[in-house]
Short mmCIF file of C-alpha atoms in Angstrom, two decimals:
data_model
loop_
_atom_site.label_atom_id
_atom_site.label_comp_id
_atom_site.label_asym_id
_atom_site.label_seq_id
_atom_site.Cartn_x
_atom_site.Cartn_y
_atom_site.Cartn_z
CA MET N 1 94.70 94.59 51.11
CA GLU N 2 94.15 95.16 47.68
CA MET N 3 96.39 97.32 45.45
CA GLU N 4 94.11 100.16 45.66
CA SER N 5 95.26 100.47 49.72
CA MET N 6 98.86 99.64 48.89
CA ILE N 7 98.45 102.73 46.51
CA GLU N 8 96.25 104.40 49.41
CA SER N 9 99.28 103.82 52.21
CA PHE N 10 101.01 107.01 50.55
CA ALA N 11 98.29 109.17 50.36
CA ASN N 12 98.55 112.24 52.65
CA LYS N 13 102.25 111.23 53.70
CA ASN N 14 105.37 113.62 54.29
CA ILE N 15 108.41 111.35 53.23
CA LEU N 16 112.02 112.85 53.24
CA VAL N 17 114.30 111.34 50.23
CA THR N 18 117.99 111.83 50.42
CA GLY N 19 119.89 111.26 46.75
CA ALA N 20 117.24 112.16 44.86
CA THR N 21 119.45 113.19 42.31
CA GLY N 22 120.84 110.06 42.02
CA PHE N 23 120.15 107.13 39.79
CA LEU N 24 117.97 105.37 42.40
CA GLY N 25 116.75 108.49 44.24
CA LYS N 26 114.87 109.48 41.15
CA ILE N 27 113.36 106.70 40.09
CA PHE N 28 111.90 106.31 43.37
CA VAL N 29 110.71 110.25 43.20
CA GLU N 30 109.36 109.48 39.33
CA LYS N 31 107.44 106.78 40.75
CA ILE N 32 105.74 107.63 44.00
CA LEU N 33 104.37 111.14 42.04
CA ARG N 34 103.17 108.44 39.30
CA VAL N 35 101.10 105.99 40.75
CA GLN N 36 100.11 108.41 43.76
CA PRO N 37 99.80 111.64 43.54
CA ASN N 38 98.56 112.45 46.36
CA ILE N 39 101.59 112.31 48.87
CA LYS N 40 100.74 115.27 51.34
CA LYS N 41 104.78 116.17 50.74
CA LEU N 42 107.77 115.20 49.15
CA TYR N 43 111.09 116.72 50.97
CA LEU N 44 113.98 116.46 48.59
CA LEU N 45 116.94 116.63 50.15
CA ILE N 46 119.35 118.04 47.25
CA ARG N 47 123.23 119.29 48.41
CA GLY N 48 122.97 122.68 47.36
CA SER N 49 124.39 126.83 49.22
CA ASP N 50 120.76 127.80 48.92
CA SER N 51 117.20 127.09 48.26
CA ASN N 52 117.59 128.14 44.86
CA SER N 53 120.60 125.92 44.36
CA ALA N 54 118.39 123.20 45.29
CA MET N 55 115.29 123.95 42.96
CA HIS N 56 117.75 124.38 40.36
CA ARG N 57 119.28 120.83 40.46
CA LEU N 58 116.00 119.87 41.53
CA HIS N 59 114.72 121.16 37.41
CA SER N 60 118.21 119.97 35.90
CA GLU N 61 119.38 116.63 37.64
CA VAL N 62 115.45 115.50 38.12
CA ILE N 63 112.61 115.97 36.68
CA GLY N 64 114.52 117.60 33.63
CA LYS N 65 115.53 113.72 32.97
CA ASP N 66 113.68 111.37 29.62
CA LEU N 67 112.70 109.27 32.94
CA PHE N 68 109.52 111.84 33.56
CA ARG N 69 108.20 111.65 30.37
CA VAL N 70 105.72 108.72 30.79
CA ILE N 71 104.52 110.90 34.06
CA LYS N 72 104.51 114.19 32.03
CA GLN N 73 102.58 112.88 29.11
CA LYS N 74 100.06 111.62 31.88
CA LEU N 75 99.70 114.63 33.45
CA GLY N 76 100.09 117.25 30.64
CA THR N 77 99.80 120.43 32.11
CA HIS N 78 99.43 119.43 35.98
CA PHE N 79 102.70 118.21 36.59
CA HIS N 80 104.40 121.59 36.88
CA THR N 81 101.21 122.08 39.39
CA LEU N 82 101.73 118.85 40.96
CA ILE N 83 106.05 119.96 41.26
CA SER N 84 105.06 123.00 42.79
CA GLU N 85 102.22 121.50 45.16
CA LYS N 86 103.85 119.06 46.72
CA VAL N 87 107.70 118.49 45.97
CA ILE N 88 109.45 120.38 48.14
CA PRO N 89 113.88 120.94 47.61
CA VAL N 90 115.62 120.56 50.97
CA ALA N 91 119.03 122.93 50.35
CA GLY N 92 121.35 120.91 52.23
CA ASP N 93 124.29 118.36 52.90
CA MET N 94 123.48 115.67 54.94
CA ALA N 95 127.34 114.92 55.65
CA MET N 96 126.46 117.77 58.08
CA GLU N 97 124.74 117.87 61.77
CA ASN N 98 120.80 119.02 60.67
CA LEU N 99 121.07 117.05 56.93
CA GLY N 100 123.14 121.03 56.51
CA VAL N 101 119.88 122.48 56.74
CA THR N 102 120.47 126.16 57.33
CA ASN N 103 116.01 127.31 56.93
CA MET N 104 115.49 127.03 60.42
CA GLU N 105 111.96 126.88 60.02
CA LEU N 106 112.17 124.13 57.33
CA LEU N 107 113.79 121.95 59.01
CA ASN N 108 111.45 122.49 62.39
CA GLU N 109 108.13 121.64 59.73
CA MET N 110 110.00 118.44 58.98
CA ARG N 111 111.18 117.66 62.33
CA ARG N 112 106.70 117.87 62.72
CA GLN N 113 105.37 116.70 59.74
CA VAL N 114 107.16 114.06 57.85
CA ASP N 115 106.45 110.41 58.32
CA ILE N 116 108.98 107.93 56.33
CA VAL N 117 112.38 108.54 55.73
CA VAL N 118 113.91 107.11 52.14
CA ASN N 119 117.86 107.71 52.87
CA SER N 120 118.56 106.58 49.18
CA ALA N 121 122.25 108.84 49.35
CA ALA N 122 125.62 106.89 48.82
CA ASN N 123 129.14 107.98 47.00
CA THR N 124 129.46 104.94 45.44
CA ASN N 125 132.82 105.32 43.83
CA PHE N 126 135.23 101.99 44.83
CA ASP N 127 138.08 103.74 45.87
CA GLU N 128 136.54 107.59 46.69
CA ARG N 129 138.60 110.05 48.98
CA TYR N 130 139.01 108.27 53.01
CA ASP N 131 137.36 111.74 53.80
CA VAL N 132 135.06 112.18 51.35
CA ALA N 133 133.14 108.56 51.27
CA PHE N 134 133.37 109.00 55.22
CA ALA N 135 131.05 112.01 54.99
CA ILE N 136 128.65 110.74 52.72
CA ASN N 137 128.25 106.97 53.45
CA THR N 138 129.12 106.54 57.14
CA LEU N 139 128.78 110.35 59.27
CA GLY N 140 125.64 110.99 56.68
CA VAL N 141 124.01 107.92 57.83
CA LYS N 142 124.47 109.13 61.50
CA HIS N 143 122.88 112.58 60.57
CA VAL N 144 119.94 111.24 59.38
CA SER N 145 119.71 108.79 62.26
CA SER N 146 120.30 112.20 64.33
CA PHE N 147 117.46 113.85 62.47
CA VAL N 148 114.84 110.62 62.99
CA ASN N 149 115.69 111.64 66.50
CA GLU N 150 113.70 114.51 66.48
CA CYS N 151 110.92 113.67 64.77
CA THR N 152 107.25 114.04 66.41
CA ASN N 153 105.51 112.23 63.50
CA ILE N 154 107.73 109.70 62.52
CA LYS N 155 106.60 105.78 61.38
CA LEU N 156 109.21 104.94 59.28
CA VAL N 157 113.08 104.36 57.84
CA LEU N 158 114.61 103.03 54.55
CA HIS N 159 118.16 102.87 54.85
CA VAL N 160 119.85 101.78 50.94
CA SER N 161 123.03 99.92 51.11
CA THR N 162 124.65 97.97 49.02
CA ALA N 163 124.92 93.41 49.58
CA TYR N 164 128.08 94.29 48.92
CA VAL N 165 129.13 95.33 52.40
CA VAL N 166 129.93 91.60 52.87
CA GLY N 167 133.42 92.06 51.60
CA GLU N 168 134.46 89.41 50.16
CA LYS N 169 133.28 86.29 51.98
CA SER N 170 132.29 83.76 49.38
CA GLY N 171 129.43 80.91 48.98
CA ILE N 172 125.45 81.99 50.53
CA ILE N 173 125.60 85.20 52.47
CA MET N 174 122.79 85.96 55.41
CA GLU N 175 120.80 88.87 55.40
CA THR N 176 122.45 89.80 58.83
CA PRO N 177 123.02 92.98 60.52
CA PHE N 178 126.78 93.95 61.60
CA LYS N 179 126.98 94.05 65.24
CA MET N 180 129.59 97.37 66.15
CA SER N 181 133.10 97.51 65.87
CA GLU N 182 132.58 94.84 63.43
CA THR N 183 135.21 93.81 61.17
CA LEU N 184 135.43 91.20 58.36
CA ASN N 185 138.71 89.92 59.31
CA GLY N 186 138.42 89.27 62.83
CA LYS N 187 142.01 91.28 63.39
CA ASN N 188 141.39 94.43 64.66
CA ASP N 189 138.19 96.82 66.35
CA LEU N 190 136.66 98.68 64.31
CA ASN N 191 136.26 102.04 66.03
CA ILE N 192 134.36 104.15 63.57
CA ASN N 193 135.48 108.15 66.24
CA GLU N 194 139.27 106.50 65.38
CA GLU N 195 138.73 106.13 61.45
CA LYS N 196 137.15 110.06 61.92
CA LYS N 197 139.93 111.50 64.27
CA MET N 198 142.56 109.51 61.45
CA ILE N 199 140.49 111.42 58.62
CA GLN N 200 141.09 114.44 60.17
CA GLU N 201 144.40 114.08 61.18
CA ARG N 202 146.03 112.93 57.45
CA HIS N 203 143.83 115.93 56.12
CA ARG N 204 145.99 118.86 58.43
CA GLN N 205 148.95 117.04 58.36
CA LEU N 206 148.38 117.14 54.39
CA ILE N 207 147.68 120.66 55.08
CA ILE N 208 150.15 121.84 56.68
CA ASP N 209 152.67 119.78 53.94
CA LYS N 210 151.05 122.52 52.19
CA ALA N 211 150.11 119.50 49.65
CA ASN N 212 147.91 120.75 46.88
CA GLU N 213 144.66 119.34 45.99
CA GLU N 214 145.95 116.56 43.50
CA ALA N 215 148.05 115.98 46.30
CA ILE N 216 145.04 115.46 48.90
CA SER N 217 142.57 113.61 47.21
CA SER N 218 145.36 110.96 45.58
CA TYR N 219 147.21 110.27 49.76
CA MET N 220 143.38 109.90 50.65
CA LYS N 221 142.10 107.45 48.25
CA ASP N 222 145.16 105.44 49.05
CA PHE N 223 144.25 106.12 53.27
CA GLY N 224 140.77 104.65 52.69
CA ILE N 225 142.05 101.52 50.63
CA GLN N 226 144.68 100.97 53.16
CA ARG N 227 141.78 101.40 56.10
CA ALA N 228 139.58 99.15 54.42
CA LYS N 229 141.88 96.55 54.32
CA PHE N 230 143.33 97.08 57.37
CA HIS N 231 139.57 95.84 58.77
CA GLY N 232 139.05 93.79 55.69
CA TRP N 233 137.31 95.01 53.14
CA PRO N 234 138.29 94.91 49.48
CA ASN N 235 137.51 98.82 48.87
CA THR N 236 136.67 102.05 50.70
CA TYR N 237 132.70 102.07 49.38
CA THR N 238 132.07 98.89 51.36
CA LEU N 239 133.87 99.92 54.60
CA THR N 240 131.88 103.39 54.73
CA LYS N 241 128.67 101.80 53.29
CA ALA N 242 129.38 98.87 56.36
CA MET N 243 129.98 101.58 59.26
CA GLY N 244 126.27 103.33 58.30
CA GLU N 245 124.49 100.49 59.26
CA MET N 246 126.21 100.22 62.04
CA LEU N 247 125.74 103.30 63.20
CA LEU N 248 122.14 103.54 62.34
CA LEU N 249 121.08 100.63 63.94
CA GLU N 250 123.08 101.39 67.02
CA GLY N 251 121.55 105.40 67.31
CA ARG N 252 117.83 104.08 66.33
CA ARG N 253 114.78 104.73 68.08
CA GLN N 254 113.02 101.83 69.29
CA ASP N 255 109.74 102.80 69.03
CA VAL N 256 110.25 103.35 64.86
CA PRO N 257 111.02 100.42 62.33
CA PHE N 258 113.74 100.19 60.42
CA VAL N 259 114.21 98.34 57.17
CA ILE N 260 117.75 97.57 55.31
CA LEU N 261 118.26 97.33 52.11
CA ARG N 262 120.85 95.63 50.91
CA PRO N 263 120.59 95.45 47.03
CA THR N 264 123.07 93.89 45.12
CA ILE N 265 124.80 95.46 40.74
CA ILE N 266 121.97 97.39 40.18
CA THR N 267 121.03 97.84 36.31
CA SER N 268 118.55 99.87 34.03
CA ILE N 269 114.77 99.37 34.41
CA TYR N 270 112.80 96.38 33.59
CA LYS N 271 109.14 98.13 33.15
CA GLU N 272 108.09 101.31 34.48
CA PRO N 273 108.07 103.73 33.40
CA PHE N 274 109.28 102.55 30.18
CA PRO N 275 111.99 99.49 30.08
CA GLY N 276 115.81 99.92 29.29
CA TRP N 277 116.55 103.54 31.12
CA ILE N 278 119.33 104.47 32.43
CA GLU N 279 122.06 106.90 33.75
CA GLY N 280 125.82 106.40 33.88
CA ILE N 281 128.29 102.81 32.99
CA LYS N 282 127.36 101.08 35.56
CA THR N 283 129.69 98.42 37.12
CA THR N 284 128.86 95.37 34.49
CA ASP N 285 128.76 98.01 32.09
CA SER N 286 132.31 98.79 31.57
CA PHE N 287 132.80 95.24 30.01
CA SER N 288 130.19 96.43 27.38
CA VAL N 289 131.30 99.60 26.42
CA ALA N 290 135.16 98.34 25.99
CA TYR N 291 134.18 95.45 23.75
CA GLY N 292 131.98 97.34 21.76
CA ARG N 293 134.47 100.04 21.36
CA GLY N 294 136.92 97.26 20.05
CA ARG N 295 138.91 98.64 22.64
CA THR N 296 139.44 95.26 23.96
CA SER N 297 138.62 91.67 24.31
CA THR N 298 139.97 89.98 27.45
CA PHE N 299 138.56 91.16 30.56
CA LEU N 300 139.38 89.88 34.49
CA GLY N 301 136.47 87.27 35.63
CA ASP N 302 135.34 83.76 36.74
CA PRO N 303 133.20 82.10 33.51
CA SER N 304 131.23 80.42 35.93
CA LYS N 305 130.97 82.60 38.49
CA VAL N 306 127.44 83.97 39.09
CA LEU N 307 126.67 87.47 38.73
CA ASP N 308 124.14 89.37 40.68
CA LEU N 309 122.07 91.69 38.81
CA ILE N 310 118.75 93.50 39.99
CA PRO N 311 117.08 96.27 37.21
CA ALA N 312 116.53 99.52 39.01
CA ASP N 313 113.01 99.37 39.52
CA MET N 314 112.45 96.13 41.31
CA VAL N 315 114.71 97.51 43.36
CA ILE N 316 111.93 100.72 44.10
CA ASN N 317 109.19 98.17 44.28
CA ALA N 318 110.56 96.05 46.63
CA MET N 319 111.57 99.46 48.60
CA LEU N 320 108.17 100.73 48.13
CA VAL N 321 106.49 96.95 49.38
CA ALA N 322 108.64 97.56 52.23
CA ILE N 323 107.62 100.76 53.85
CA VAL N 324 103.84 99.29 53.40
CA VAL N 325 104.56 96.70 55.25
CA HIS N 326 106.63 97.47 57.64
CA LEU N 327 104.51 100.76 58.29
CA ASN N 328 103.96 101.70 62.18
CA LYS N 329 105.36 98.38 63.37
CA PRO N 330 108.21 99.36 66.32
CA TYR N 331 110.75 97.17 67.19
CA SER N 332 111.05 96.16 64.11
CA ARG N 333 114.38 96.33 62.01
CA THR N 334 114.69 93.39 59.03
CA ILE N 335 117.64 93.70 55.99
CA TYR N 336 116.60 92.61 52.73
CA HIS N 337 118.62 91.54 50.04
CA VAL N 338 117.54 92.32 46.78
CA GLY N 339 119.43 90.54 43.90
CA SER N 340 119.27 87.29 41.56
CA SER N 341 121.65 85.25 42.51
CA MET N 342 120.18 83.14 44.59
CA SER N 343 116.59 83.21 42.82
CA ASN N 344 117.20 83.81 39.44
CA PRO N 345 121.53 83.08 38.62
CA LEU N 346 123.07 84.08 35.81
CA GLN N 347 126.74 82.80 35.07
CA ILE N 348 129.14 85.80 34.07
CA SER N 349 129.71 83.64 30.74
CA ARG N 350 125.78 84.53 29.72
CA LEU N 351 126.50 87.79 29.76
CA THR N 352 129.52 87.81 27.98
CA ASN N 353 127.73 85.55 24.99
CA TYR N 354 124.81 88.51 25.22
CA ILE N 355 127.51 91.26 24.78
CA CYS N 356 129.12 89.88 21.82
CA ASP N 357 126.03 88.77 20.23
CA TYR N 358 124.39 92.38 20.75
CA PHE N 359 127.08 93.85 19.20
CA ALA N 360 127.54 91.74 16.48
CA LYS N 361 124.45 92.09 15.37
CA TYR N 362 124.34 96.08 16.11
CA PRO N 363 128.00 97.58 16.50
CA LEU N 364 128.47 100.74 17.93
CA ILE N 365 128.84 104.09 15.22
CA ASN N 366 132.49 105.54 15.83
CA ARG N 367 132.80 109.59 15.24
CA GLN N 368 133.60 108.86 11.06
CA GLY N 369 130.09 107.36 11.35
CA ASN N 370 131.74 104.13 10.45
CA PRO N 371 130.48 100.70 12.29
CA ILE N 372 132.91 99.54 14.63
CA ARG N 373 133.61 95.92 14.25
CA PRO N 374 134.38 94.19 17.54
CA PRO N 375 136.77 91.06 17.89
CA ASN N 376 135.01 87.88 17.83
CA THR N 377 136.19 87.00 20.84
CA PHE N 378 136.19 87.44 24.82
CA THR N 379 138.31 86.26 26.96
CA LEU N 380 137.75 85.83 30.23
CA LEU N 381 141.22 85.52 32.88
CA SER N 382 139.80 83.86 36.46
CA SER N 383 142.54 84.75 38.32
CA MET N 384 144.84 87.80 39.23
CA SER N 385 147.93 85.87 38.45
CA SER N 386 146.38 84.96 34.71
CA PHE N 387 145.47 89.07 34.93
CA ASN N 388 148.81 90.17 35.16
CA ILE N 389 150.95 87.82 33.46
CA TYR N 390 148.55 88.79 30.63
CA MET N 391 148.88 93.16 31.19
CA ALA N 392 153.02 92.11 31.38
CA ILE N 393 152.94 90.63 27.73
CA ARG N 394 150.38 92.52 26.42
CA TYR N 395 151.36 95.57 27.79
CA MET N 396 153.81 96.48 30.26
CA ILE N 397 156.82 94.67 28.56
CA PRO N 398 155.93 97.03 25.40
CA LEU N 399 156.04 99.89 26.88
CA LYS N 400 159.19 99.38 28.95
CA VAL N 401 160.58 98.98 25.12
CA VAL N 402 159.24 102.66 24.38
CA LYS N 403 160.57 104.30 27.13
CA TYR N 404 164.25 103.06 27.06
CA ALA N 405 163.65 104.22 23.33
CA ASN N 406 162.26 107.23 24.91
CA ILE N 407 165.53 108.30 26.69
CA VAL N 408 167.48 107.71 23.57
CA LEU N 409 165.45 109.67 21.53
CA LEU N 410 165.70 112.07 24.21
CA GLY N 411 162.08 112.06 24.96
CA ALA N 412 160.68 112.36 21.50
CA PHE N 413 157.41 109.86 22.73
CA ASN N 414 157.05 111.51 25.74
CA ALA N 415 153.39 112.26 25.69
CA TRP N 416 151.93 109.53 24.57
CA TYR N 417 154.47 107.01 26.98
CA PHE N 418 153.02 109.52 30.07
CA ASN N 419 149.47 108.57 28.80
CA ALA N 420 149.57 104.56 28.29
CA ASP N 421 151.40 104.45 31.59
CA ARG N 422 149.02 105.88 33.07
CA GLU N 423 146.25 104.30 31.50
CA ILE N 424 147.97 101.20 32.28
CA LYS N 425 148.01 102.02 36.24
CA VAL N 426 144.28 102.73 35.93
CA ILE N 427 143.66 99.55 34.29
CA LEU N 428 145.49 97.51 36.96
CA ARG N 429 143.67 99.58 39.74
CA LEU N 430 140.66 98.66 38.45
CA ALA N 431 141.41 95.15 38.33
CA ASP N 432 142.03 95.14 41.80
CA LEU N 433 138.92 96.93 42.55
CA TYR N 434 136.57 94.19 40.70
CA LYS N 435 137.96 91.83 41.56
CA PRO N 436 135.77 91.00 44.19
CA TYR N 437 132.65 91.16 42.04
CA VAL N 438 134.52 89.01 39.17
CA LEU N 439 136.34 86.11 40.56
CA ILE N 440 134.46 85.44 44.02
CA ASN N 441 131.30 83.58 43.95
CA MET N 442 128.91 85.03 46.17
CA ILE N 443 125.43 84.35 46.67
CA PHE N 444 122.96 86.72 48.60
CA ASP N 445 119.96 84.97 50.65
CA ASP N 446 117.19 85.82 50.14
CA THR N 447 114.97 84.54 52.74
CA ASN N 448 113.79 87.90 54.27
CA LEU N 449 113.17 89.71 51.09
CA ASN N 450 110.75 85.75 49.14
CA LYS N 451 108.91 86.56 52.65
CA LEU N 452 108.24 90.32 51.31
CA LEU N 453 107.35 88.76 47.69
CA CYS N 454 104.62 86.25 49.09
CA ILE N 455 102.88 89.23 51.28
CA TYR N 456 102.98 91.46 48.37
CA LYS N 457 101.15 88.30 45.77
CA GLU N 458 99.50 86.82 48.73
CA SER N 459 97.67 90.65 49.64
CA PHE N 460 97.56 92.30 45.91
CA LYS N 461 94.61 90.52 43.73
CA ASP N 462 94.82 93.37 40.93
CA GLY N 463 97.79 95.07 39.51
CA MET N 464 100.42 93.45 40.28
CA GLU N 465 102.85 94.21 38.00
CA THR N 466 102.64 97.49 39.56
CA PHE N 467 105.09 96.43 42.32
CA SER N 468 107.00 93.74 41.22
CA PHE N 469 110.15 92.07 42.15
CA ASP N 470 109.89 89.25 41.29
CA THR N 471 113.60 88.57 39.52
CA ARG N 472 112.63 85.10 38.70
CA SER N 473 110.32 86.64 35.31
CA ILE N 474 113.61 88.12 34.48
CA ASP N 475 114.36 86.09 31.16
CA TRP N 476 118.32 87.11 31.07
CA LYS N 477 118.87 86.78 27.15
CA ASP N 478 115.60 89.50 26.82
CA TYR N 479 116.30 91.93 29.20
CA PHE N 480 119.70 92.30 27.64
CA MET N 481 119.75 91.82 24.11
CA ASN N 482 116.32 93.96 23.68
CA ILE N 483 116.04 96.50 27.10
CA HIS N 484 119.36 96.85 28.95
CA PHE N 485 121.78 97.27 25.65
CA PRO N 486 118.98 98.64 23.68
CA GLY N 487 118.80 101.02 27.35
CA LEU N 488 122.75 101.74 27.33
CA VAL N 489 123.48 102.63 23.78
CA LYS N 490 120.25 105.20 23.59
CA HIS N 491 120.80 106.86 27.24
CA VAL N 492 124.24 106.73 28.12
CA LEU N 493 126.69 106.11 24.36
CA SER N 494 124.56 108.05 22.32
CA ARG N 495 124.89 111.14 24.79
CA PRO N 496 127.71 113.54 23.75
#
């Protein structure tokens, strides 16, 4: 198979994409439009009350982003013609039946026309409200599956999950599916319908008790963590994503190939459309930003632990190649880990060295226009006990002194004390949420991904870089020093 046929595989195809306003979703949209403008239709499910709100979000949150700079330069005035002819923003909500699409004419059109479904929608907050995360990450997948079952021309479904659905397992993690009702601790069966009922009952009781929105949100966040840990998952995000996988595989059509992609920690773009583009502060960037801003130089993390990172464009390339390889192959059900820990491992200690080196050479600038000089050292505490001792000595004991002084002085330090107390609680909560990713050594087996990579390399003689996802090609020092950190500063930290 030549490169042209790879690109031609998407010609005249109708693709439904959920999560198009998200980080991965918009990169997928940009790539498809750039490499194959002869796609037939790109239906983008966008949460909105009507077509006007969906159209507004398409322009402001997707094609209006700097990410689309290259394709705009390439097509010039034809870019807007391409968007108007090929891209259809669909107002809806995947947390609802029929994907929340109320325009029945459009819904029936999609049922008849859609060839490929790419489900990249997700709520990725580790401690999101249980009702919110469950609606999107679990029920949303069920609704996508129901939609697929009503499609008459469907050829493939690709679902983006996360490698961390495995929870706190250590060692080599295989590319294996979940069984329905499976739990990670093996103690209790996971009944998804019962979880749904519990969420509804707890929410109903909170309303009866006249709890305000802040109290409901706080309770539902704690409830999600409680349910996750009860079944063996470390947080609400990974539990709800795992349940989504279970529902997808249980309700799938046997005549339609299903691909589940499990990326690890996704970082900035490595190459295309241009290096360094990123949105928001990702998981590992919280270390970099806190250090670069001079806020702290002590973090929770095992220096020897392998941190599994994958540039966003490599995830997109793996998605596109997987679609082509599995297209029109009924009965296939394949899971791909998309990461680097097996093929090109990066230890946390190396990353911290890069962070120190970069911000020493290129310090951030404060509001007064002066360079921020971060600490000379970067300390990693390799256990929760050592981290808790550090927090107690460095912050909690001094805060108690302030608390008693505040009482004696009749609340003179009220504002400062309550703000500091809140910040410490946030740090402790985040440490508890992040600990599986910085303390437990997880190596994600990529046997299936390497098979896919071999098919790609053997089949395409030209244009290898266009769809490359070989993590062995990444020089991590060069990537962080010359691509990721500069991109983080430009696209995130320099924004108001």
